[in-house]
Amino acid sequence: SSGAPHRRARKLLSPPFAGAAMRAHGPAMVAAARAQLARLGPGSRLTGLELGRSISLGVIIRVVFGVQEPERIATFERAVSELVDHLPAACLFFRALQRSWIPAWGRFLKRFAVIERLLDEQIERARREGAAGGSILVQLIAARDEEGRALDDAEVRAQLLTLLLAGHETSAITLA
């Protein structure tokens, strides 16, 4: 987005990422990192980037999306890993290849639809739970612009996807 829609979204997204708000999520971030490290056993081999990816994804799922149940966290992790690990790079750069009948793009669209469905379910859960959830998602749902308007579900999902896809890999690289 750009122009007024971008400024509106940025204004609504900024408070959950301010210093004090992020510090409040510190324990959940530590828990996400520990959960990933606990998966490692003696003699495990991994790269810093693999570990960074698993930690950053765990943090996004728990802190941003507000997912707490281990089985649901695992479902999100699998869905995101399937999407990210099999991104059709050529299709992303050449719009002519973005056709559902092109196998790589068709598989990408199916994987992307799984993540959208999971996010829609999580948005609905966050709306039901309200402020009790404490996640960044809950804060996005509660945010209002100067005219009192909230983000609709499509806007919330778009912001979550941006945070996921832009934040996952960049945070992983930083950690590595």
CSV table of N, CA and C in Angstrom, one decimal:
chain,number,residue,atom,x,y,z
A,1,SER,N,0.8,-1.2,0.0
A,1,SER,CA,0.0,0.0,0.0
A,1,SER,C,0.9,1.2,0.0
A,2,SER,N,0.3,2.3,-0.3
A,2,SER,CA,1.0,3.6,-0.3
A,2,SER,C,0.0,4.7,0.0
A,3,GLY,N,0.5,5.9,0.2
A,3,GLY,CA,-0.3,7.1,0.4
A,3,GLY,C,-1.1,7.0,1.7
A,4,ALA,N,-2.4,7.4,1.7
A,4,ALA,CA,-3.2,7.5,2.9
A,4,ALA,C,-3.4,6.1,3.5
A,5,PRO,N,-3.7,5.1,2.7
A,5,PRO,CA,-3.9,3.7,3.3
A,5,PRO,C,-2.7,3.2,4.1
A,6,HIS,N,-1.5,3.5,3.5
A,6,HIS,CA,-0.3,3.1,4.2
A,6,HIS,C,-0.1,3.9,5.5
A,7,ARG,N,-0.3,5.2,5.4
A,7,ARG,CA,-0.2,6.0,6.7
A,7,ARG,C,-1.1,5.5,7.7
A,8,ARG,N,-2.4,5.2,7.4
A,8,ARG,CA,-3.4,4.7,8.3
A,8,ARG,C,-2.9,3.4,8.9
A,9,ALA,N,-2.5,2.5,8.1
A,9,ALA,CA,-2.1,1.2,8.6
A,9,ALA,C,-0.8,1.3,9.5
A,10,ARG,N,0.1,2.1,9.1
A,10,ARG,CA,1.3,2.3,9.9
A,10,ARG,C,1.0,2.9,11.3
A,11,LYS,N,0.1,3.9,11.3
A,11,LYS,CA,-0.3,4.5,12.5
A,11,LYS,C,-1.0,3.4,13.5
A,12,LEU,N,-1.8,2.6,12.9
A,12,LEU,CA,-2.5,1.5,13.7
A,12,LEU,C,-1.5,0.4,14.1
A,13,LEU,N,-0.5,0.2,13.3
A,13,LEU,CA,0.4,-0.9,13.6
A,13,LEU,C,1.5,-0.5,14.6
A,14,SER,N,1.8,0.8,14.7
A,14,SER,CA,3.0,1.2,15.5
A,14,SER,C,2.9,0.9,17.0
A,15,PRO,N,1.7,1.2,17.6
A,15,PRO,CA,1.7,1.0,19.1
A,15,PRO,C,2.0,-0.4,19.6
A,16,PRO,N,1.6,-1.4,18.9
A,16,PRO,CA,1.9,-2.8,19.4
A,16,PRO,C,3.4,-3.1,19.3
A,17,PHE,N,4.2,-2.3,18.5
A,17,PHE,CA,5.6,-2.5,18.4
A,17,PHE,C,6.5,-1.5,19.1
A,18,ALA,N,5.9,-0.7,19.9
A,18,ALA,CA,6.6,0.3,20.6
A,18,ALA,C,7.4,-0.4,21.7
A,19,GLY,N,8.4,0.3,22.3
A,19,GLY,CA,9.4,-0.4,23.2
A,19,GLY,C,8.7,-1.1,24.4
A,20,ALA,N,7.9,-0.4,25.1
A,20,ALA,CA,7.3,-1.0,26.3
A,20,ALA,C,6.4,-2.2,25.9
A,21,ALA,N,5.6,-2.0,24.8
A,21,ALA,CA,4.8,-3.1,24.4
A,21,ALA,C,5.6,-4.4,24.0
A,22,MET,N,6.7,-4.2,23.3
A,22,MET,CA,7.5,-5.3,22.9
A,22,MET,C,8.2,-5.9,24.2
A,23,ARG,N,8.6,-5.1,25.1
A,23,ARG,CA,9.2,-5.7,26.3
A,23,ARG,C,8.2,-6.6,27.1
A,24,ALA,N,7.0,-6.2,27.0
A,24,ALA,CA,6.0,-7.0,27.7
A,24,ALA,C,5.9,-8.4,27.1
A,25,HIS,N,6.3,-8.6,25.8
A,25,HIS,CA,6.3,-9.9,25.2
A,25,HIS,C,7.6,-10.7,25.4
A,26,GLY,N,8.5,-10.1,26.1
A,26,GLY,CA,9.8,-10.7,26.3
A,26,GLY,C,9.7,-12.2,26.8
A,27,PRO,N,8.9,-12.4,27.8
A,27,PRO,CA,8.8,-13.8,28.3
A,27,PRO,C,8.3,-14.8,27.3
A,28,ALA,N,7.3,-14.3,26.5
A,28,ALA,CA,6.8,-15.2,25.4
A,28,ALA,C,7.9,-15.5,24.3
A,29,MET,N,8.7,-14.5,24.1
A,29,MET,CA,9.8,-14.7,23.1
A,29,MET,C,10.8,-15.6,23.6
A,30,VAL,N,11.1,-15.5,24.9
A,30,VAL,CA,12.1,-16.5,25.5
A,30,VAL,C,11.5,-17.9,25.5
A,31,ALA,N,10.2,-18.0,25.8
A,31,ALA,CA,9.6,-19.3,25.8
A,31,ALA,C,9.6,-19.9,24.4
A,32,ALA,N,9.4,-19.1,23.3
A,32,ALA,CA,9.5,-19.6,22.0
A,32,ALA,C,10.9,-20.1,21.6
A,33,ALA,N,11.9,-19.3,22.0
A,33,ALA,CA,13.3,-19.7,21.8
A,33,ALA,C,13.6,-21.0,22.5
A,34,ARG,N,13.2,-21.1,23.8
A,34,ARG,CA,13.4,-22.3,24.5
A,34,ARG,C,12.7,-23.5,24.0
A,35,ALA,N,11.5,-23.3,23.5
A,35,ALA,CA,10.8,-24.4,22.9
A,35,ALA,C,11.5,-25.0,21.6
A,36,GLN,N,12.1,-24.1,20.8
A,36,GLN,CA,12.8,-24.5,19.7
A,36,GLN,C,14.1,-25.2,20.1
A,37,LEU,N,14.8,-24.7,21.1
A,37,LEU,CA,16.1,-25.3,21.5
A,37,LEU,C,15.8,-26.6,22.2
A,38,ALA,N,14.7,-26.8,22.8
A,38,ALA,CA,14.4,-28.1,23.5
A,38,ALA,C,14.2,-29.2,22.4
A,39,ARG,N,13.9,-28.9,21.2
A,39,ARG,CA,13.8,-29.9,20.2
A,39,ARG,C,15.1,-30.5,19.8
A,40,LEU,N,16.2,-29.8,20.1
A,40,LEU,CA,17.5,-30.3,19.7
A,40,LEU,C,18.0,-31.4,20.7
A,41,GLY,N,18.5,-32.4,20.2
A,41,GLY,CA,19.1,-33.4,21.1
A,41,GLY,C,20.6,-33.4,21.0
A,42,PRO,N,21.2,-34.3,21.8
A,42,PRO,CA,22.7,-34.4,21.7
A,42,PRO,C,23.1,-34.8,20.3
A,43,GLY,N,24.1,-34.1,19.8
A,43,GLY,CA,24.6,-34.4,18.5
A,43,GLY,C,23.8,-33.8,17.3
A,44,SER,N,22.8,-33.0,17.6
A,44,SER,CA,21.9,-32.4,16.6
A,44,SER,C,22.8,-31.5,15.7
A,45,ARG,N,22.5,-31.5,14.5
A,45,ARG,CA,23.2,-30.7,13.5
A,45,ARG,C,22.2,-29.7,12.9
A,46,LEU,N,22.6,-28.4,12.9
A,46,LEU,CA,21.8,-27.4,12.3
A,46,LEU,C,22.6,-26.2,11.9
A,47,THR,N,22.1,-25.4,11.1
A,47,THR,CA,22.8,-24.1,10.8
A,47,THR,C,22.1,-23.0,11.7
A,48,GLY,N,22.9,-21.9,11.8
A,48,GLY,CA,22.4,-20.8,12.5
A,48,GLY,C,21.1,-20.3,11.9
A,49,LEU,N,21.0,-20.3,10.5
A,49,LEU,CA,19.8,-19.8,9.8
A,49,LEU,C,18.6,-20.7,10.1
A,50,GLU,N,18.8,-22.1,10.2
A,50,GLU,CA,17.7,-23.0,10.5
A,50,GLU,C,17.2,-22.7,11.9
A,51,LEU,N,18.1,-22.5,12.9
A,51,LEU,CA,17.7,-22.2,14.2
A,51,LEU,C,17.0,-20.8,14.3
A,52,GLY,N,17.6,-19.8,13.6
A,52,GLY,CA,17.0,-18.5,13.6
A,52,GLY,C,15.6,-18.5,13.0
A,53,ARG,N,15.4,-19.3,11.9
A,53,ARG,CA,14.1,-19.4,11.3
A,53,ARG,C,13.1,-20.1,12.3
A,54,SER,N,13.5,-21.1,13.0
A,54,SER,CA,12.5,-21.8,13.9
A,54,SER,C,12.2,-20.9,15.1
A,55,ILE,N,13.1,-20.1,15.6
A,55,ILE,CA,12.9,-19.2,16.7
A,55,ILE,C,12.0,-18.1,16.2
A,56,SER,N,12.3,-17.4,15.1
A,56,SER,CA,11.6,-16.3,14.6
A,56,SER,C,10.1,-16.7,14.3
A,57,LEU,N,10.0,-17.8,13.7
A,57,LEU,CA,8.6,-18.3,13.4
A,57,LEU,C,7.8,-18.6,14.7
A,58,GLY,N,8.5,-19.2,15.7
A,58,GLY,CA,7.9,-19.5,16.9
A,58,GLY,C,7.4,-18.2,17.6
A,59,VAL,N,8.2,-17.2,17.6
A,59,VAL,CA,7.9,-15.9,18.2
A,59,VAL,C,6.7,-15.3,17.4
A,60,ILE,N,6.7,-15.3,16.1
A,60,ILE,CA,5.6,-14.7,15.4
A,60,ILE,C,4.3,-15.4,15.7
A,61,ILE,N,4.3,-16.7,15.7
A,61,ILE,CA,3.1,-17.5,15.9
A,61,ILE,C,2.6,-17.2,17.3
A,62,ARG,N,3.4,-17.2,18.3
A,62,ARG,CA,3.0,-17.0,19.7
A,62,ARG,C,2.7,-15.5,20.0
A,63,VAL,N,3.6,-14.6,19.7
A,63,VAL,CA,3.5,-13.2,20.1
A,63,VAL,C,2.6,-12.4,19.2
A,64,VAL,N,2.8,-12.6,17.9
A,64,VAL,CA,2.0,-11.8,16.9
A,64,VAL,C,0.6,-12.4,16.8
A,65,PHE,N,0.5,-13.7,16.5
A,65,PHE,CA,-0.8,-14.3,16.2
A,65,PHE,C,-1.5,-14.7,17.5
A,66,GLY,N,-0.8,-14.9,18.6
A,66,GLY,CA,-1.4,-15.3,19.8
A,66,GLY,C,-1.8,-16.7,20.0
A,67,VAL,N,-1.1,-17.6,19.2
A,67,VAL,CA,-1.4,-19.0,19.3
A,67,VAL,C,-0.6,-19.6,20.4
A,68,GLN,N,-1.3,-20.3,21.3
A,68,GLN,CA,-0.6,-20.9,22.5
A,68,GLN,C,-0.6,-22.4,22.6
A,69,GLU,N,-1.6,-23.0,21.9
A,69,GLU,CA,-1.7,-24.5,22.0
A,69,GLU,C,-0.7,-25.1,21.2
A,70,PRO,N,0.1,-26.1,21.8
A,70,PRO,CA,1.2,-26.7,21.1
A,70,PRO,C,0.8,-27.3,19.8
A,71,GLU,N,-0.3,-28.0,19.7
A,71,GLU,CA,-0.7,-28.6,18.4
A,71,GLU,C,-1.0,-27.6,17.4
A,72,ARG,N,-1.6,-26.5,17.8
A,72,ARG,CA,-1.9,-25.4,16.8
A,72,ARG,C,-0.6,-24.7,16.4
A,73,ILE,N,0.3,-24.5,17.3
A,73,ILE,CA,1.6,-23.9,16.9
A,73,ILE,C,2.2,-24.8,15.9
A,74,ALA,N,2.2,-26.1,16.1
A,74,ALA,CA,2.8,-27.0,15.2
A,74,ALA,C,2.2,-27.0,13.8
A,75,THR,N,0.8,-26.8,13.8
A,75,THR,CA,0.1,-26.7,12.5
A,75,THR,C,0.5,-25.4,11.8
A,76,PHE,N,0.7,-24.3,12.5
A,76,PHE,CA,1.1,-23.1,11.8
A,76,PHE,C,2.6,-23.3,11.3
A,77,GLU,N,3.4,-23.8,12.2
A,77,GLU,CA,4.8,-24.0,11.7
A,77,GLU,C,4.9,-24.9,10.5
A,78,ARG,N,4.2,-25.9,10.4
A,78,ARG,CA,4.2,-26.8,9.2
A,78,ARG,C,3.7,-26.0,8.0
A,79,ALA,N,2.6,-25.3,8.1
A,79,ALA,CA,2.0,-24.6,7.0
A,79,ALA,C,3.0,-23.5,6.5
A,80,VAL,N,3.6,-22.8,7.4
A,80,VAL,CA,4.5,-21.7,7.0
A,80,VAL,C,5.8,-22.3,6.4
A,81,SER,N,6.3,-23.4,7.0
A,81,SER,CA,7.5,-24.0,6.4
A,81,SER,C,7.2,-24.6,5.0
A,82,GLU,N,6.0,-25.2,4.8
A,82,GLU,CA,5.7,-25.7,3.5
A,82,GLU,C,5.7,-24.5,2.5
A,83,LEU,N,5.1,-23.4,2.9
A,83,LEU,CA,5.0,-22.2,2.0
A,83,LEU,C,6.4,-21.7,1.7
A,84,VAL,N,7.2,-21.4,2.7
A,84,VAL,CA,8.5,-20.7,2.6
A,84,VAL,C,9.5,-21.6,1.9
A,85,ASP,N,9.5,-22.9,2.3
A,85,ASP,CA,10.5,-23.8,1.8
A,85,ASP,C,10.3,-24.2,0.3
A,86,HIS,N,9.1,-23.9,-0.2
A,86,HIS,CA,8.8,-24.3,-1.6
A,86,HIS,C,8.3,-23.1,-2.4
A,87,LEU,N,8.8,-21.9,-2.0
A,87,LEU,CA,8.4,-20.7,-2.8
A,87,LEU,C,8.9,-20.8,-4.2
A,88,PRO,N,8.1,-20.6,-5.2
A,88,PRO,CA,8.5,-20.7,-6.6
A,88,PRO,C,9.1,-19.3,-7.0
A,89,ALA,N,10.4,-19.2,-6.7
A,89,ALA,CA,11.1,-17.9,-6.9
A,89,ALA,C,10.8,-17.3,-8.3
A,90,ALA,N,10.9,-18.1,-9.3
A,90,ALA,CA,10.8,-17.5,-10.7
A,90,ALA,C,9.3,-17.0,-10.8
A,91,CYS,N,8.4,-17.6,-10.2
A,91,CYS,CA,7.0,-17.2,-10.3
A,91,CYS,C,6.8,-15.8,-9.6
A,92,LEU,N,7.6,-15.6,-8.5
A,92,LEU,CA,7.4,-14.4,-7.8
A,92,LEU,C,7.9,-13.2,-8.6
A,93,PHE,N,8.9,-13.4,-9.4
A,93,PHE,CA,9.6,-12.3,-10.1
A,93,PHE,C,9.0,-12.1,-11.5
A,94,PHE,N,8.3,-13.1,-12.1
A,94,PHE,CA,7.7,-13.0,-13.4
A,94,PHE,C,6.2,-13.3,-13.4
A,95,ARG,N,5.5,-12.2,-13.4
A,95,ARG,CA,4.0,-12.3,-13.3
A,95,ARG,C,3.4,-13.2,-14.4
A,96,ALA,N,4.0,-13.4,-15.5
A,96,ALA,CA,3.5,-14.3,-16.5
A,96,ALA,C,3.5,-15.7,-16.0
A,97,LEU,N,4.3,-16.0,-15.0
A,97,LEU,CA,4.3,-17.4,-14.5
A,97,LEU,C,3.3,-17.6,-13.4
A,98,GLN,N,2.6,-16.5,-13.0
A,98,GLN,CA,1.6,-16.6,-11.9
A,98,GLN,C,0.3,-17.0,-12.4
A,99,ARG,N,0.2,-18.2,-12.9
A,99,ARG,CA,-1.0,-18.8,-13.4
A,99,ARG,C,-1.3,-20.1,-12.6
A,100,SER,N,-2.5,-20.3,-12.2
A,100,SER,CA,-2.9,-21.5,-11.4
A,100,SER,C,-2.6,-22.8,-12.1
A,101,TRP,N,-2.5,-22.8,-13.4
A,101,TRP,CA,-2.3,-24.0,-14.2
A,101,TRP,C,-0.8,-24.3,-14.3
A,102,ILE,N,0.1,-23.4,-13.9
A,102,ILE,CA,1.5,-23.7,-13.8
A,102,ILE,C,1.7,-24.4,-12.4
A,103,PRO,N,2.2,-25.7,-12.5
A,103,PRO,CA,2.2,-26.5,-11.3
A,103,PRO,C,2.9,-25.8,-10.0
A,104,ALA,N,4.0,-25.2,-10.2
A,104,ALA,CA,4.7,-24.6,-9.0
A,104,ALA,C,3.8,-23.5,-8.4
A,105,TRP,N,3.2,-22.7,-9.3
A,105,TRP,CA,2.3,-21.6,-8.8
A,105,TRP,C,1.0,-22.1,-8.2
A,106,GLY,N,0.5,-23.2,-8.8
A,106,GLY,CA,-0.7,-23.8,-8.2
A,106,GLY,C,-0.5,-24.3,-6.8
A,107,ARG,N,0.7,-25.0,-6.6
A,107,ARG,CA,1.0,-25.5,-5.3
A,107,ARG,C,1.2,-24.4,-4.3
A,108,PHE,N,1.8,-23.3,-4.8
A,108,PHE,CA,2.0,-22.1,-3.9
A,108,PHE,C,0.7,-21.6,-3.5
A,109,LEU,N,-0.3,-21.4,-4.4
A,109,LEU,CA,-1.6,-20.9,-4.1
A,109,LEU,C,-2.3,-21.8,-3.1
A,110,LYS,N,-2.2,-23.1,-3.2
A,110,LYS,CA,-2.8,-24.0,-2.2
A,110,LYS,C,-2.2,-23.8,-0.8
A,111,ARG,N,-0.9,-23.7,-0.8
A,111,ARG,CA,-0.2,-23.5,0.5
A,111,ARG,C,-0.5,-22.2,1.1
A,112,PHE,N,-0.6,-21.2,0.3
A,112,PHE,CA,-1.0,-19.8,0.7
A,112,PHE,C,-2.4,-19.8,1.3
A,113,ALA,N,-3.3,-20.5,0.6
A,113,ALA,CA,-4.7,-20.6,1.1
A,113,ALA,C,-4.8,-21.3,2.5
A,114,VAL,N,-3.9,-22.3,2.7
A,114,VAL,CA,-3.9,-22.9,4.1
A,114,VAL,C,-3.5,-21.9,5.1
A,115,ILE,N,-2.5,-21.1,4.9
A,115,ILE,CA,-2.1,-20.0,5.8
A,115,ILE,C,-3.2,-19.0,6.0
A,116,GLU,N,-3.9,-18.6,4.9
A,116,GLU,CA,-5.0,-17.6,5.0
A,116,GLU,C,-6.1,-18.2,5.9
A,117,ARG,N,-6.4,-19.5,5.7
A,117,ARG,CA,-7.5,-20.1,6.5
A,117,ARG,C,-7.1,-20.1,8.0
A,118,LEU,N,-5.8,-20.5,8.3
A,118,LEU,CA,-5.4,-20.5,9.7
A,118,LEU,C,-5.4,-19.1,10.3
A,119,LEU,N,-5.0,-18.1,9.5
A,119,LEU,CA,-5.1,-16.7,10.0
A,119,LEU,C,-6.5,-16.3,10.2
A,120,ASP,N,-7.4,-16.6,9.3
A,120,ASP,CA,-8.8,-16.2,9.5
A,120,ASP,C,-9.4,-16.9,10.8
A,121,GLU,N,-9.0,-18.1,11.0
A,121,GLU,CA,-9.5,-18.8,12.2
A,121,GLU,C,-8.9,-18.1,13.5
A,122,GLN,N,-7.7,-17.7,13.4
A,122,GLN,CA,-7.0,-17.0,14.5
A,122,GLN,C,-7.6,-15.6,14.8
A,123,ILE,N,-7.9,-14.9,13.7
A,123,ILE,CA,-8.6,-13.6,13.8
A,123,ILE,C,-9.9,-13.8,14.5
A,124,GLU,N,-10.7,-14.8,14.1
A,124,GLU,CA,-12.0,-15.0,14.8
A,124,GLU,C,-11.8,-15.4,16.2
A,125,ARG,N,-10.8,-16.2,16.6
A,125,ARG,CA,-10.5,-16.6,18.0
A,125,ARG,C,-10.2,-15.3,18.8
A,126,ALA,N,-9.3,-14.5,18.2
A,126,ALA,CA,-8.9,-13.3,18.9
A,126,ALA,C,-10.1,-12.3,19.1
A,127,ARG,N,-11.0,-12.2,18.2
A,127,ARG,CA,-12.2,-11.4,18.4
A,127,ARG,C,-13.0,-11.9,19.5
A,128,ARG,N,-13.1,-13.3,19.6
A,128,ARG,CA,-13.9,-13.9,20.7
A,128,ARG,C,-13.3,-13.7,22.0
A,129,GLU,N,-11.9,-13.8,22.1
A,129,GLU,CA,-11.2,-13.7,23.4
A,129,GLU,C,-11.1,-12.3,23.8
A,130,GLY,N,-11.0,-11.4,22.9
A,130,GLY,CA,-10.8,-10.0,23.2
A,130,GLY,C,-9.5,-9.7,23.9
A,131,ALA,N,-9.4,-8.7,24.7
A,131,ALA,CA,-8.1,-8.2,25.3
A,131,ALA,C,-7.4,-9.3,26.1
A,132,ALA,N,-8.1,-10.3,26.5
A,132,ALA,CA,-7.5,-11.4,27.4
A,132,ALA,C,-6.3,-12.0,26.6
A,133,GLY,N,-6.4,-12.0,25.3
A,133,GLY,CA,-5.3,-12.7,24.6
A,133,GLY,C,-4.0,-12.0,24.7
A,134,GLY,N,-3.9,-10.7,24.6
A,134,GLY,CA,-2.7,-9.9,24.8
A,134,GLY,C,-1.7,-10.0,23.6
A,135,SER,N,-2.1,-10.6,22.5
A,135,SER,CA,-1.2,-10.7,21.4
A,135,SER,C,-1.2,-9.4,20.6
A,136,ILE,N,-0.3,-9.3,19.7
A,136,ILE,CA,-0.3,-8.2,18.8
A,136,ILE,C,-1.6,-8.2,17.9
A,137,LEU,N,-2.0,-9.4,17.5
A,137,LEU,CA,-3.2,-9.6,16.8
A,137,LEU,C,-4.4,-8.9,17.5
A,138,VAL,N,-4.5,-9.2,18.8
A,138,VAL,CA,-5.6,-8.6,19.6
A,138,VAL,C,-5.5,-7.1,19.6
A,139,GLN,N,-4.3,-6.6,19.7
A,139,GLN,CA,-4.1,-5.1,19.7
A,139,GLN,C,-4.5,-4.5,18.3
A,140,LEU,N,-4.2,-5.3,17.2
A,140,LEU,CA,-4.6,-4.8,15.9
A,140,LEU,C,-6.1,-4.7,15.8
A,141,ILE,N,-6.7,-5.7,16.3
A,141,ILE,CA,-8.2,-5.8,16.2
A,141,ILE,C,-8.8,-4.6,17.0
A,142,ALA,N,-8.2,-4.3,18.1
A,142,ALA,CA,-8.7,-3.2,19.0
A,142,ALA,C,-8.4,-1.8,18.5
A,143,ALA,N,-7.4,-1.7,17.7
A,143,ALA,CA,-6.9,-0.4,17.2
A,143,ALA,C,-7.9,0.4,16.4
A,144,ARG,N,-8.0,1.7,16.6
A,144,ARG,CA,-8.9,2.5,15.9
A,144,ARG,C,-8.1,3.7,15.4
A,145,ASP,N,-8.5,4.2,14.2
A,145,ASP,CA,-7.9,5.4,13.6
A,145,ASP,C,-8.5,6.6,14.2
A,146,GLU,N,-8.1,7.8,13.8
A,146,GLU,CA,-8.7,9.0,14.3
A,146,GLU,C,-10.1,9.2,14.1
A,147,GLU,N,-10.7,8.5,13.1
A,147,GLU,CA,-12.1,8.5,12.9
A,147,GLU,C,-12.9,7.4,13.5
A,148,GLY,N,-12.2,6.6,14.4
A,148,GLY,CA,-12.8,5.5,15.1
A,148,GLY,C,-13.0,4.3,14.3
A,149,ARG,N,-12.4,4.2,13.1
A,149,ARG,CA,-12.6,3.0,12.3
A,149,ARG,C,-11.5,2.0,12.6
A,150,ALA,N,-11.9,0.7,12.7
A,150,ALA,CA,-11.0,-0.4,12.9
A,150,ALA,C,-10.6,-1.0,11.6
A,151,LEU,N,-9.5,-1.8,11.6
A,151,LEU,CA,-9.2,-2.6,10.4
A,151,LEU,C,-10.2,-3.7,10.3
A,152,ASP,N,-10.6,-4.0,9.0
A,152,ASP,CA,-11.5,-5.1,8.8
A,152,ASP,C,-10.7,-6.4,8.8
A,153,ASP,N,-11.3,-7.5,8.7
A,153,ASP,CA,-10.6,-8.8,8.8
A,153,ASP,C,-9.6,-9.0,7.7
A,154,ALA,N,-10.0,-8.5,6.5
A,154,ALA,CA,-9.1,-8.6,5.3
A,154,ALA,C,-7.8,-7.8,5.6
A,155,GLU,N,-8.0,-6.6,6.1
A,155,GLU,CA,-6.8,-5.7,6.4
A,155,GLU,C,-6.0,-6.3,7.5
A,156,VAL,N,-6.6,-6.9,8.5
A,156,VAL,CA,-5.9,-7.5,9.6
A,156,VAL,C,-5.1,-8.7,9.0
A,157,ARG,N,-5.7,-9.5,8.2
A,157,ARG,CA,-5.0,-10.7,7.6
A,157,ARG,C,-3.8,-10.2,6.8
A,158,ALA,N,-4.0,-9.2,6.0
A,158,ALA,CA,-3.0,-8.7,5.1
A,158,ALA,C,-1.8,-8.2,6.0
A,159,GLN,N,-2.1,-7.5,7.1
A,159,GLN,CA,-1.0,-7.1,8.0
A,159,GLN,C,-0.3,-8.3,8.6
A,160,LEU,N,-1.0,-9.3,9.0
A,160,LEU,CA,-0.4,-10.5,9.6
A,160,LEU,C,0.5,-11.2,8.6
A,161,LEU,N,0.0,-11.3,7.4
A,161,LEU,CA,0.8,-11.9,6.3
A,161,LEU,C,2.1,-11.1,6.1
A,162,THR,N,2.0,-9.8,6.1
A,162,THR,CA,3.2,-9.0,5.9
A,162,THR,C,4.2,-9.2,7.1
A,163,LEU,N,3.7,-9.2,8.3
A,163,LEU,CA,4.5,-9.4,9.4
A,163,LEU,C,5.2,-10.8,9.4
A,164,LEU,N,4.4,-11.8,9.0
A,164,LEU,CA,4.9,-13.1,8.9
A,164,LEU,C,6.0,-13.3,7.8
A,165,LEU,N,5.6,-12.9,6.6
A,165,LEU,CA,6.5,-13.1,5.4
A,165,LEU,C,7.7,-12.2,5.4
A,166,ALA,N,7.5,-10.9,5.9
A,166,ALA,CA,8.7,-10.0,6.0
A,166,ALA,C,9.5,-10.2,7.2
A,167,GLY,N,8.8,-10.5,8.3
A,167,GLY,CA,9.5,-10.6,9.6
A,167,GLY,C,10.2,-11.9,9.9
A,168,HIS,N,9.7,-13.0,9.3
A,168,HIS,CA,10.2,-14.3,9.6
A,168,HIS,C,11.6,-14.5,9.1
A,169,GLU,N,11.8,-14.2,7.8
A,169,GLU,CA,13.2,-14.4,7.2
A,169,GLU,C,14.2,-13.4,7.7
A,170,THR,N,13.8,-12.1,7.8
A,170,THR,CA,14.7,-11.1,8.2
A,170,THR,C,15.2,-11.3,9.6
A,171,SER,N,14.2,-11.6,10.5
A,171,SER,CA,14.6,-11.9,11.9
A,171,SER,C,15.5,-13.1,12.0
A,172,ALA,N,15.2,-14.1,11.1
A,172,ALA,CA,16.0,-15.4,11.2
A,172,ALA,C,17.5,-15.0,10.7
A,173,ILE,N,17.6,-14.2,9.7
A,173,ILE,CA,19.0,-13.8,9.2
A,173,ILE,C,19.7,-13.0,10.3
A,174,THR,N,19.0,-12.1,11.0
A,174,THR,CA,19.6,-11.4,12.1
A,174,THR,C,20.0,-12.3,13.2
A,175,LEU,N,19.2,-13.2,13.6
A,175,LEU,CA,19.6,-14.2,14.6
A,175,LEU,C,20.8,-15.0,14.2
A,176,ALA,N,20.8,-15.5,13.0
A,176,ALA,CA,21.9,-16.3,12.5
A,176,ALA,C,23.2,-15.5,12.5
